Coordinates of C-alpha atoms and ligand atoms in Angstrom, one line a residue:
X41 CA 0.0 0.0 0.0
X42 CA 1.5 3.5 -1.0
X43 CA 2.2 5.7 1.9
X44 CA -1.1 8.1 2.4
X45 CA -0.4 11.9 2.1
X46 CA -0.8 13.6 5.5
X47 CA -3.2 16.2 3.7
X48 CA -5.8 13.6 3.2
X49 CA -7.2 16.1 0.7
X50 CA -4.2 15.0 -1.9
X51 CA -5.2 11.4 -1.3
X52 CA -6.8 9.7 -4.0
X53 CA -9.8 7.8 -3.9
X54 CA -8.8 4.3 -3.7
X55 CA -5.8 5.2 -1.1
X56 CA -8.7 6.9 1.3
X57 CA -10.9 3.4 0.6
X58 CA -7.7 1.2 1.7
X59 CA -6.8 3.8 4.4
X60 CA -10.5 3.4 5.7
X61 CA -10.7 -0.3 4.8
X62 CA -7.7 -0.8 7.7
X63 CA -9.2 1.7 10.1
X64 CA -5.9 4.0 9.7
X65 CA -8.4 6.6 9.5
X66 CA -11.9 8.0 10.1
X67 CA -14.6 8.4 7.0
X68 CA -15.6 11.7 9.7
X69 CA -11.9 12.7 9.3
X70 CA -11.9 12.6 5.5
X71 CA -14.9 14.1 5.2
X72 CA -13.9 17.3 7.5
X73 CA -10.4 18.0 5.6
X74 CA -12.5 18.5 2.5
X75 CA -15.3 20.4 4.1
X76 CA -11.9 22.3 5.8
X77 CA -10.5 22.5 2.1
X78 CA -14.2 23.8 0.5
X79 CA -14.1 26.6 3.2
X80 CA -10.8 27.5 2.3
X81 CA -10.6 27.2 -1.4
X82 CA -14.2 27.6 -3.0
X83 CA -14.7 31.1 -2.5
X84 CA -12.4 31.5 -5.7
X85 CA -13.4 28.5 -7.7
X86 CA -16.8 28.4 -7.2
X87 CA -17.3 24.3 -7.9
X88 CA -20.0 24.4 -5.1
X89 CA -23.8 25.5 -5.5
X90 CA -24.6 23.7 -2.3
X91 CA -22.6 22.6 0.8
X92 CA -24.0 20.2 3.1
X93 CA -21.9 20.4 5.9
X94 CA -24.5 18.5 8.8
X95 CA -25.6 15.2 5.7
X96 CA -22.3 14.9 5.0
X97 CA -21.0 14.7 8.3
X98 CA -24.1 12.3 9.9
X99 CA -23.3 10.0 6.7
X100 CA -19.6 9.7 7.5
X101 CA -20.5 8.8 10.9
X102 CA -23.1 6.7 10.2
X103 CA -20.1 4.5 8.3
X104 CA -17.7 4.9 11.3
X105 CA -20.1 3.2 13.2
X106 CA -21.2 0.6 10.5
X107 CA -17.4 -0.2 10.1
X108 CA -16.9 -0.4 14.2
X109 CA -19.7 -2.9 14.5
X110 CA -17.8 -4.9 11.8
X111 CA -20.4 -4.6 8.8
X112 CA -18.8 -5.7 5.6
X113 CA -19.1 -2.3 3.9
X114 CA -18.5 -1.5 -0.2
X115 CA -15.4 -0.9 -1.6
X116 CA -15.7 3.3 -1.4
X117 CA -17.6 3.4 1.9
X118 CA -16.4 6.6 3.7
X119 CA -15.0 7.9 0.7
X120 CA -16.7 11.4 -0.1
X121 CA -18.0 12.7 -3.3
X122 CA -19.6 16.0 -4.6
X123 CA -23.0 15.5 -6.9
X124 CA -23.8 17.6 -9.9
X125 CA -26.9 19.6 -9.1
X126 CA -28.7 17.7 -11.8
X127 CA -29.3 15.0 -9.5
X128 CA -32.4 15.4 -7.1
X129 CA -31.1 14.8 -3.5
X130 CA -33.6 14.5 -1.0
X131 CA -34.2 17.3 1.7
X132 CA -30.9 19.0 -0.2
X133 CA -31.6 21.7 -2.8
X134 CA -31.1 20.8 -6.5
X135 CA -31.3 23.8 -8.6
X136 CA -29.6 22.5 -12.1
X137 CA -28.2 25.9 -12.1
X138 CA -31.4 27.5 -12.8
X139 CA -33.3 30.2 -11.2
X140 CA -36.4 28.0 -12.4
X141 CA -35.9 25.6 -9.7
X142 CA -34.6 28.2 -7.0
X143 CA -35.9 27.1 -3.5
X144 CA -36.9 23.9 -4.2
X145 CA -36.1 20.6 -2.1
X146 CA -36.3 17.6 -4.0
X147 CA -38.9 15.0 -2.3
X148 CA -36.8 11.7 -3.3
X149 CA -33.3 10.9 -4.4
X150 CA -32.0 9.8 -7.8
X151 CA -31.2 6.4 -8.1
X152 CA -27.2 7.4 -8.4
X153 CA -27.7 9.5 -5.0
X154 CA -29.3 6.3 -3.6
X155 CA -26.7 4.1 -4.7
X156 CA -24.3 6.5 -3.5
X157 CA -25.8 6.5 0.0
X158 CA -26.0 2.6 0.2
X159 CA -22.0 2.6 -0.7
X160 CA -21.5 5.1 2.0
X161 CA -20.2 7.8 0.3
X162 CA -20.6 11.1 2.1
X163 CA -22.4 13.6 0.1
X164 CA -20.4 16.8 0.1
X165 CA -22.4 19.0 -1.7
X166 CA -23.9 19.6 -5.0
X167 CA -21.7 21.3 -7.7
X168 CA -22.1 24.0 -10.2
X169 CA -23.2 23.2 -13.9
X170 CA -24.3 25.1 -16.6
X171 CA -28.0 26.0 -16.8
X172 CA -29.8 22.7 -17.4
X173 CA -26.4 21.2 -18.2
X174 CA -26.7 23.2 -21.8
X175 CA -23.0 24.8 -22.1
X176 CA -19.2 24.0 -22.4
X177 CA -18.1 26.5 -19.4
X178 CA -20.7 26.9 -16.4
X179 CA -20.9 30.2 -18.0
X180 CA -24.5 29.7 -18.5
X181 CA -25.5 29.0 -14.5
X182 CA -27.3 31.0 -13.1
X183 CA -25.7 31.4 -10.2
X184 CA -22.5 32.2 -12.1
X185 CA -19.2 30.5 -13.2
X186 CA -16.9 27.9 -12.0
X187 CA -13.4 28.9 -12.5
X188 CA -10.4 26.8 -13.3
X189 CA -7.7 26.0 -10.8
X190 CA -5.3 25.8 -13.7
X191 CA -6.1 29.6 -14.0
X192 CA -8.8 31.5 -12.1
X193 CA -9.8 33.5 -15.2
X194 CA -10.3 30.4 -17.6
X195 CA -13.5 27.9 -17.5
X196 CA -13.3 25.1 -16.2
X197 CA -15.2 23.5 -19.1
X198 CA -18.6 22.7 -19.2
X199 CA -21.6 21.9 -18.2
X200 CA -20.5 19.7 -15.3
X201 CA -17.3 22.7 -14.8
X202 CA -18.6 22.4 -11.1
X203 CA -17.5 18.6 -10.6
X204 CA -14.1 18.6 -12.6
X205 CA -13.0 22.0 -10.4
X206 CA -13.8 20.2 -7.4
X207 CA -11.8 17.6 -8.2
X208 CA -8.9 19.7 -9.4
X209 CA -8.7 21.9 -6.9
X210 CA -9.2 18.9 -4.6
X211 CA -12.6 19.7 -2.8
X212 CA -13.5 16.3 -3.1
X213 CA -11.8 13.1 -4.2
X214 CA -14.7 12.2 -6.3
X215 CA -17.7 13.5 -8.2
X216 CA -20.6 12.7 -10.7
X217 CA -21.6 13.7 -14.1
X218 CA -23.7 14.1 -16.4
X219 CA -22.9 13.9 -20.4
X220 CA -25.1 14.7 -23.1
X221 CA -22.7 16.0 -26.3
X222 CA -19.4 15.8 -23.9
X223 CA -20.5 17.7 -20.5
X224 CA -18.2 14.7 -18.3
X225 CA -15.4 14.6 -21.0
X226 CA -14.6 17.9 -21.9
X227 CA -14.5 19.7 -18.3
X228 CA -12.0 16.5 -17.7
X229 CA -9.5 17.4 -20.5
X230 CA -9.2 20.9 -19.5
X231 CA -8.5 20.5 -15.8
X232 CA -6.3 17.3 -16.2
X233 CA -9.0 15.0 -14.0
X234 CA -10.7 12.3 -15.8
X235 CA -14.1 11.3 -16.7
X236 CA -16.4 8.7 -18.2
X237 CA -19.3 8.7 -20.1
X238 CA -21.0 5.5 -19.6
X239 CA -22.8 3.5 -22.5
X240 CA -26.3 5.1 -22.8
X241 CA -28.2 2.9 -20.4
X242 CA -25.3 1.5 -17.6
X243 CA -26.2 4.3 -15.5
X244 CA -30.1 4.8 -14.4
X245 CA -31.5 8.6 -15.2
X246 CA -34.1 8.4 -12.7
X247 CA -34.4 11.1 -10.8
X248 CA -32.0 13.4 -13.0
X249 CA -33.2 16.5 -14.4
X250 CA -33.2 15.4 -18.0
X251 CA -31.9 17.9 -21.0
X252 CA -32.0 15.7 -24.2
X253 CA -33.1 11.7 -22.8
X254 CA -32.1 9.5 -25.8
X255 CA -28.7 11.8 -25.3
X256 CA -28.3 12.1 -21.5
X257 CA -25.9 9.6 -19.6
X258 CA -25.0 9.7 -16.0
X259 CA -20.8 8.8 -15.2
X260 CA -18.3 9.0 -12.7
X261 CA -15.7 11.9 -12.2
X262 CA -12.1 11.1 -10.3
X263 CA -8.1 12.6 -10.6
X264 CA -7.2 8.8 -11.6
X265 CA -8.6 6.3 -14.1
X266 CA -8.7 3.5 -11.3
X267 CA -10.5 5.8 -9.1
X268 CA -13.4 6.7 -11.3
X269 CA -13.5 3.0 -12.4
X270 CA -14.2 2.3 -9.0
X271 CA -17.2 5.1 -8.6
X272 CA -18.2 3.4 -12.0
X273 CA -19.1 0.8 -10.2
X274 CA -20.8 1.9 -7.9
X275 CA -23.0 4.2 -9.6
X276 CA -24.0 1.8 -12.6
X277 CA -26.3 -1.4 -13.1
X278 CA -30.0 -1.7 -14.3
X279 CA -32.4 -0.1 -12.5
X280 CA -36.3 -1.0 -12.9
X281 CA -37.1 3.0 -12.4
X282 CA -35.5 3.7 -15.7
X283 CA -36.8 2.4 -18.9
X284 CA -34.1 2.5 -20.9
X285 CA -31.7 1.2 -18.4
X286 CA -29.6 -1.7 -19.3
X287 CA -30.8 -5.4 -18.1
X288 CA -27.4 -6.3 -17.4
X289 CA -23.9 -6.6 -14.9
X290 CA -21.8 -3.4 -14.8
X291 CA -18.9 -3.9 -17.2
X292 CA -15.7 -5.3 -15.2
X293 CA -14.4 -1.9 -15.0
X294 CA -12.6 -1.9 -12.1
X295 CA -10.9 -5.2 -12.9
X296 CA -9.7 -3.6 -16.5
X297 CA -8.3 -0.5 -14.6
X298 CA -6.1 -2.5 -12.5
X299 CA -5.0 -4.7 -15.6
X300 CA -4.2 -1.3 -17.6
X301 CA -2.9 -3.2 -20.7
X302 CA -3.4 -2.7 -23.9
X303 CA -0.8 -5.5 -25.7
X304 CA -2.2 -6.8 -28.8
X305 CA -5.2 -4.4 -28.5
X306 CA -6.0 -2.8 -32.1
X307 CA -6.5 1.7 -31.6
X308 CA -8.2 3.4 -34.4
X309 CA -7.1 6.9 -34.7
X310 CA -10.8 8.9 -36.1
X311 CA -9.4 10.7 -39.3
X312 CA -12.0 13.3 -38.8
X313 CA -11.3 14.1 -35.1
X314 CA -7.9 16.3 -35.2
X315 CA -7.4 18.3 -37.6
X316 CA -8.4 22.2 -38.7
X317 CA -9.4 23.8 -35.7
X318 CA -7.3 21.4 -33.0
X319 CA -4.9 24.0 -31.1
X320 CA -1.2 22.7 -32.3
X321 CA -0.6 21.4 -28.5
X322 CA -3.4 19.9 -28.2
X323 CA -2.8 18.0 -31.4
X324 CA 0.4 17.5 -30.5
X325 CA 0.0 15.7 -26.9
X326 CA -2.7 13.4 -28.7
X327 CA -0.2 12.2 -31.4
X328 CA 2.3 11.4 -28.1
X329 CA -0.4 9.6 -26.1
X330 CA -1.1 7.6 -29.6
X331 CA 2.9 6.6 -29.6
X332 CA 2.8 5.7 -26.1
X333 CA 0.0 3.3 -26.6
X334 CA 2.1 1.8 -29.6
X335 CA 5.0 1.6 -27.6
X336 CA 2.8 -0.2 -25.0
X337 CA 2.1 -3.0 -27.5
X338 CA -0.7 -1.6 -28.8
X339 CA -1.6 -1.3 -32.7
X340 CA -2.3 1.2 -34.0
X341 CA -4.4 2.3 -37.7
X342 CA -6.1 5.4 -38.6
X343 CA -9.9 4.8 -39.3
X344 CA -12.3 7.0 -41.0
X345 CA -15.8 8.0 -39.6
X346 CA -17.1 10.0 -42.4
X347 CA -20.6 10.6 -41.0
X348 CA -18.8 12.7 -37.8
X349 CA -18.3 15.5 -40.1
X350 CA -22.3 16.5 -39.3
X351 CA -22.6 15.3 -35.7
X352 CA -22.7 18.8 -34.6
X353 CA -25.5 19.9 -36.6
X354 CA -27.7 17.1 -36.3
X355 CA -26.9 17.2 -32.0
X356 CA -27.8 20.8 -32.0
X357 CA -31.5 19.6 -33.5
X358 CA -32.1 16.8 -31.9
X359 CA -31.2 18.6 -28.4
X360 CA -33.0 21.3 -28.6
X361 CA -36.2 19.5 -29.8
X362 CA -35.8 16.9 -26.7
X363 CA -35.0 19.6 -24.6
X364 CA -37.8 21.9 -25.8
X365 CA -40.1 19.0 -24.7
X366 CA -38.6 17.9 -21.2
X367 CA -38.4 21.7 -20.3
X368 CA -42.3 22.4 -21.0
X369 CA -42.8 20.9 -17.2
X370 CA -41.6 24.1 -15.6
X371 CA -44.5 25.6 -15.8
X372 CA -44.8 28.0 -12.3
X373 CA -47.5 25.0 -11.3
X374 CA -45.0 22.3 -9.7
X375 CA -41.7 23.4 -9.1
X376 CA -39.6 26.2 -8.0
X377 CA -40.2 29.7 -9.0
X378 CA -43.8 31.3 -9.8
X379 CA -44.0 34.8 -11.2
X380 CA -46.8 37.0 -11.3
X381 CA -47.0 39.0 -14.2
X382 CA -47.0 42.7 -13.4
X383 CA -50.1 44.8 -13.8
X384 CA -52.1 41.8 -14.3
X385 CA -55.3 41.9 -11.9
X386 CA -56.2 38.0 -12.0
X387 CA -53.6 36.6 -14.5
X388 CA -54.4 33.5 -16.3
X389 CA -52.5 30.2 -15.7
X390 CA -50.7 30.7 -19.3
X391 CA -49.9 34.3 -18.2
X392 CA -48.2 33.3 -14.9
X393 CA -46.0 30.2 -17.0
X394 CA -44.9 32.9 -19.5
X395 CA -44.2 35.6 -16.9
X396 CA -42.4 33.0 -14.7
X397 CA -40.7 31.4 -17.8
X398 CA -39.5 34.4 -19.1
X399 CA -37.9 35.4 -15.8
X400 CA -36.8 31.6 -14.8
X401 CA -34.4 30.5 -18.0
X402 CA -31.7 32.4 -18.9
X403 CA -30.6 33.2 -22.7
X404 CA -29.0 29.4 -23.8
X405 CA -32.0 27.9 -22.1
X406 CA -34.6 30.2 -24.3
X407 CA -32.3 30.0 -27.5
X408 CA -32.9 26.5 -27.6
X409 CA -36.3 25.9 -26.6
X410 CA -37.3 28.2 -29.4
X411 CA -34.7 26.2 -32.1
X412 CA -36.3 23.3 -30.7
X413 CA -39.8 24.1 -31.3
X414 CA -39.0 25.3 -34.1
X415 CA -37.3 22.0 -35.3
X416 CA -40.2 20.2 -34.2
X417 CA -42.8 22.3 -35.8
X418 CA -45.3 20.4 -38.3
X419 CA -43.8 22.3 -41.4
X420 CA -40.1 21.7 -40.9
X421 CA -40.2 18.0 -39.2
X422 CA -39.1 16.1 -41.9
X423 CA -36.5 18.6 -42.9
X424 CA -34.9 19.2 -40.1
X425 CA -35.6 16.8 -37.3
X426 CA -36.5 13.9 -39.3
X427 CA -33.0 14.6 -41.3
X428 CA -30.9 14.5 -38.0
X429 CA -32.3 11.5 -36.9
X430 CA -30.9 9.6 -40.0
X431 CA -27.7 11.6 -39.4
X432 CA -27.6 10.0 -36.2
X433 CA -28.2 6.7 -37.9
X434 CA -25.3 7.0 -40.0
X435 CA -23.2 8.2 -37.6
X436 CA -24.2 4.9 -35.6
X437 CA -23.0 2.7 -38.6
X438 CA -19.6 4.8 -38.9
X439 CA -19.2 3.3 -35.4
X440 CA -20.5 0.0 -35.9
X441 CA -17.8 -0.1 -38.9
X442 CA -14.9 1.3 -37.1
X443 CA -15.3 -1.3 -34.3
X444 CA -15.3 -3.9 -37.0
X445 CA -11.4 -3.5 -37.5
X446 CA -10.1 -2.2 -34.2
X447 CA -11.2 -2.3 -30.3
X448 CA -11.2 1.4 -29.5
X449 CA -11.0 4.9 -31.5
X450 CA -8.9 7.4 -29.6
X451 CA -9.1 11.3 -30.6
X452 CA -8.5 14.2 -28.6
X453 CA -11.2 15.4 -26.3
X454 CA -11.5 19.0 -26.9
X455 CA -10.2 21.0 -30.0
X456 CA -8.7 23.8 -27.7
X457 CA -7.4 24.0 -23.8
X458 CA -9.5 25.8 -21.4
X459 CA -10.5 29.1 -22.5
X460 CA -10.6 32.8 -20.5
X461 CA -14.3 33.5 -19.2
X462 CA -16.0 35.8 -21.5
X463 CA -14.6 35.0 -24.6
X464 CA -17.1 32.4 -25.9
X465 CA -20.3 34.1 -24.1
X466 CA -21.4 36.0 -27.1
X467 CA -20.8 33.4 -29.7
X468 CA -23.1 30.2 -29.4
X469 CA -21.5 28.9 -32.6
X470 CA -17.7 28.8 -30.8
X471 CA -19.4 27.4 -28.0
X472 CA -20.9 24.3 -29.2
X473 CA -17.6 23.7 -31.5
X474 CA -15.7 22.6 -28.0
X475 CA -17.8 19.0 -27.9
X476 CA -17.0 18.4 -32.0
X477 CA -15.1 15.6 -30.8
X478 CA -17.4 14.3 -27.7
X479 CA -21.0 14.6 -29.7
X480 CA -20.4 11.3 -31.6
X481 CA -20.6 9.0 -28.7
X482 CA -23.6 10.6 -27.4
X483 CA -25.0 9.9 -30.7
X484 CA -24.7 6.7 -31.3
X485 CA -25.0 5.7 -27.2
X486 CA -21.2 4.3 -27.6
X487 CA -19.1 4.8 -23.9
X488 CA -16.3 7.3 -24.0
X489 CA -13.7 8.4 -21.4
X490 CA -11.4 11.2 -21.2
X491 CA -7.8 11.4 -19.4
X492 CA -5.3 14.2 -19.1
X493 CA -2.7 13.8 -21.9
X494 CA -0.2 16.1 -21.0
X495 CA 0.0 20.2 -20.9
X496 CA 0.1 22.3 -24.1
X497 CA 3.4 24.0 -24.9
X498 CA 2.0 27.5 -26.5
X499 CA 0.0 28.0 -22.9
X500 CA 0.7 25.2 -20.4
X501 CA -2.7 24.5 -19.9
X502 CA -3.7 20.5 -19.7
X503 CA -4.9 18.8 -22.8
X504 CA -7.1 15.4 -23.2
X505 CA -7.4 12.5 -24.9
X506 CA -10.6 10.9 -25.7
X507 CA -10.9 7.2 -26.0
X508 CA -14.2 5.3 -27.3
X509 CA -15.2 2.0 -27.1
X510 CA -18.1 0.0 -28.6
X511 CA -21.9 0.2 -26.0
X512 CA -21.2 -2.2 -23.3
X513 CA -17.6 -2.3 -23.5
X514 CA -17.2 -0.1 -21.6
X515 CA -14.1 -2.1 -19.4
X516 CA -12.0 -1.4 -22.5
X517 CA -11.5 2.1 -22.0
X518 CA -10.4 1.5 -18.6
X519 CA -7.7 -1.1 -19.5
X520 CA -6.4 1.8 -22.3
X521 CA -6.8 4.5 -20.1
X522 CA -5.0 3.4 -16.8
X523 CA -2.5 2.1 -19.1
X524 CA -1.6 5.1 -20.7
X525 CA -1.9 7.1 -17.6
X526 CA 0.8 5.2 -15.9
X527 CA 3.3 5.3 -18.8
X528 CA 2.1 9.2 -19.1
X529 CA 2.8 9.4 -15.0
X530 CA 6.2 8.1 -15.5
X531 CA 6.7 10.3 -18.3
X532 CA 5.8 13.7 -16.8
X533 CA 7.2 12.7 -13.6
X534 CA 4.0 12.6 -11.7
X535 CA 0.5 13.4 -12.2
X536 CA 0.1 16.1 -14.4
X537 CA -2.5 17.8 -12.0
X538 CA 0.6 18.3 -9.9
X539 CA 1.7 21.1 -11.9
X540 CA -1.2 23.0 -11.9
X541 CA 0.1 26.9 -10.8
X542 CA -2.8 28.2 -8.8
X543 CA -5.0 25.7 -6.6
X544 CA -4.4 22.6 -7.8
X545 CA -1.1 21.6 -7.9
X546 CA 1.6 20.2 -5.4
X547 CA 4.1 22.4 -6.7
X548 CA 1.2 25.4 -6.0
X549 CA 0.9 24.3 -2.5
X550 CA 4.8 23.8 -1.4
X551 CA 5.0 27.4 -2.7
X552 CA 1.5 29.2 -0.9
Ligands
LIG805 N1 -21.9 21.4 -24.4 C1 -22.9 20.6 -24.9 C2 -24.2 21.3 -24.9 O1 -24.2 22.4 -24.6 C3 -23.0 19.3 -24.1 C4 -23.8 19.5 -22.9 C5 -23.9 18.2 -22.0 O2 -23.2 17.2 -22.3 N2 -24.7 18.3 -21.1 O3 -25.2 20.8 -25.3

């Protein structure tokens, strides 16, 4: 067992399970040095919406005890985590970074929170997210951004920016996601943590606020490949409560993680993810993490997914028309905020929706309800949502083909490193280009995962690389990612989120 740092904080997840596993220390110890870390640190980073000082601490105790009376307890018990606030926790607020949804106190868990509790993982908090989980930056939350402790002035991607700044500013060892066109993968690459998106169905959506469902997929968030194989775990598995949920075991995820090799395992490089547009560094740490993998005994071909070329425009229609329809329900009636329009004596039910409406969603949320509706209208169906929808079909079989001559595709995650607040805000186009390289999966329901791939030369920012595997597979991208992480550990001489300059880093923290 590796020695455990004295700032429990720096520890990673599966060092805190051994450390609790042996009784070397206290899930109510762990759990104060972050809520000691939150109140030290997340005044400037902002990864929190919610802090839930009292739950977390009664649930770490709870464990204690469990563990005293010699309970056989699950393999993260004690080990904390921070929830993205699209998951309804009961009795703790869940906003989805919307004023719509201000004030109110969800009646029931999501089946993720649930299975979170049963594991014993103290619930921190809930983090920030863009509104509705519709962004690439938390720039849209209402309640304003998350920064990135690479760089206070940069994003730390988006929509889950909340749970990849906790992790790497090390407010928590752990957190959960949500990904729709990339919302777990790209806040991973640009704050060197990682992140998986599931296969569409491993993880139950009950009791998430959905944005697009055919799209949505709930996934773990950790600093280490083993450690979010091991949250993985515990949050997936077919639940009844879901319809579309998988009928089947969790993929052997954690198992693959500790294997981490990749001999004899055939990569496909996508053709169409890397070039125009991919910041030289970026590009450039990709096309290292490829040789490393060869060097690991891996081969390696380039494959061609021709179809990916219009993933981004047939995403950004079949989104907005899901979403359109899953968002009609805040209506002023059941949740949240109710407006009164003003200078209305006895307004109408319609009158108090649109008034509350108008003042509950904030500009990305409107923009696409209205391209939505307008999408779905009776006139333009066929042409435009009933074209994306064979998009997506294509897009499926560009996959199905791919996986016919090699086990995974790698790309990079994210064209660019993290960006400076502001900069994308008035240009929804820019914005959506950051998940050109994360849509696909969500597309076709195919599992992806992203992992720090080194730091950029022309900024020193962190880069990612993407890796893909075919639905249910989703122990593959475990055995490529903790593969290359190790021989990318070795290689930069320690975890690259040790070199972040302002919060993160170890370097940052000798120095403060
Ligand atoms: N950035 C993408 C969007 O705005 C993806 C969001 C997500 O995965 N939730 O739709």
């Amino acid at each position: 067992m590796t020695d455990l740092p004295t700032d429990l904080t720096r520890a990673t997840a599966a060092e805190l399970a051994d450390a609790l596993a042996t009784k070397t220390i206290s899930a109510v110890e762990v759990t104060q040095a972050h809520l000691d870390r939150i109140a030290e640190v997340d005044g400037q980073v902002h990864s929190y919406l919610h802090v839930d000082t009292d739950g977390a601490l009664a649930q770490a105790r709870a464990v204690d005890e469990r563990r005293q009376a010699g309970e056989s307890l699950g393999a993260l018990a004690g080990v904390p985590i921070a929830v993205k606030d699209v998951m309804t926790t009961k009795g703790v607020p869940t906003t989805c970074g919307s004023r719509i949804l201000e004030g109110w106190i969800p009646p029931y868990d999501a089946t993720v929170v649930t299975k979170l509790r049963e594991a014993g993982l103290p619930i921190l908090g809930k983090t920030n997210m863009d509104e509705f989980a519709m962004g690439s930056s938390t720039e849209h939350s209402a309640y304003g951004p998350s920064r990135n402790p690479w760089d206070l002035d940069r994003i730390p991607g988006g929509s889950g920016g909340g749970s990849s700044s906790v992790l790497a500013s090390f407010q928590a060892p752990l957190a959960t996601g949500t990904d729709t066109g990339g919302s777990i993968r790209q806040p991973a690459a640009v704050t060197a943590t990682v992140g998986t998106k599931p296969t569409y169905g491993g993880v139950s959506r009950y009791g998430l606020v959905a944005l697009a469902s055919s799209l949505d997929q709930a996934g773990p968030c950790g600093r280490t490949v083993l450690d979010t194989a091991l949250l993985h775990a515990v949050m997936g598995g077919h639940d009844p409560m879901d319809s579309t949920s998988i009928d089947a075991p969790v993929p052997a995820v954690v198992e693959a993680a500790r294997s981490a090799d990749v001999r004899g395992m055939r990569i496909g490089v996508v053709k169409e993810l890397g070039g125009e547009g991919y910041q030289p560094g970026v590009r450039a740490r990709f096309d290292e993490s490829v040789a490393v993998l060869e060097e690991l005994g891996a081969e390696v071909v380039e494959v061609s997914c021709p179809n990916f070329d219009y993933a981004l425009a047939a995403y950004y229609l079949i989104l907005p028309s899901e979403a359109s329809s899953n968002l009609a329900k805040f209506d002023a009636m059941r949740y949240g905020l109710r407006v009164l329009p003003e200078g209305v004596d006895a307004p109408s039910a319609e009158q108090v929706m649109a008034a509350t409406r108008d003042a509950g969603f904030g500009d990305e949320v409107k923009r696409r309800i209205i391209l939505g509706t307008y999408a779905l209208s009776s006139g333009y169906y066929d042409a435009y949502y009933g074209s994306a929808q064979k998009v997506r079909t294509l897009i499926a079989q560009d996959f199905a083909n791919a996986y016919e001559k090699v086990d995974v595709l790698v790309s990079p995650t994210a064209p660019t490193t993290a960006f400076k607040l502001g900069d994308k805000l008035e240009d929804p186009m820019a914005m959506y280009l950051n998940d050109i390289a994360t849509i696909p999966a969500n597309l076709a329901g195919v599992p992806g995962m992203s992992i720090p791939s080194g730091l950029a030369d022309e900024d020193g920012l962190p880069a990612g690389i993407q890796i893909l595997a075919p639905a249910m597979k989703d122990e593959r991208l475990y055995a490529v990612g903790a593969a290359l992480e190790a021989a990318l550990v070795d290689r930069w001489g320690g975890p690259i989120l040790d070199r972040a300059p302002a919060l993160g880093g170890a370097a940052a923290m000798k120095g403060a």
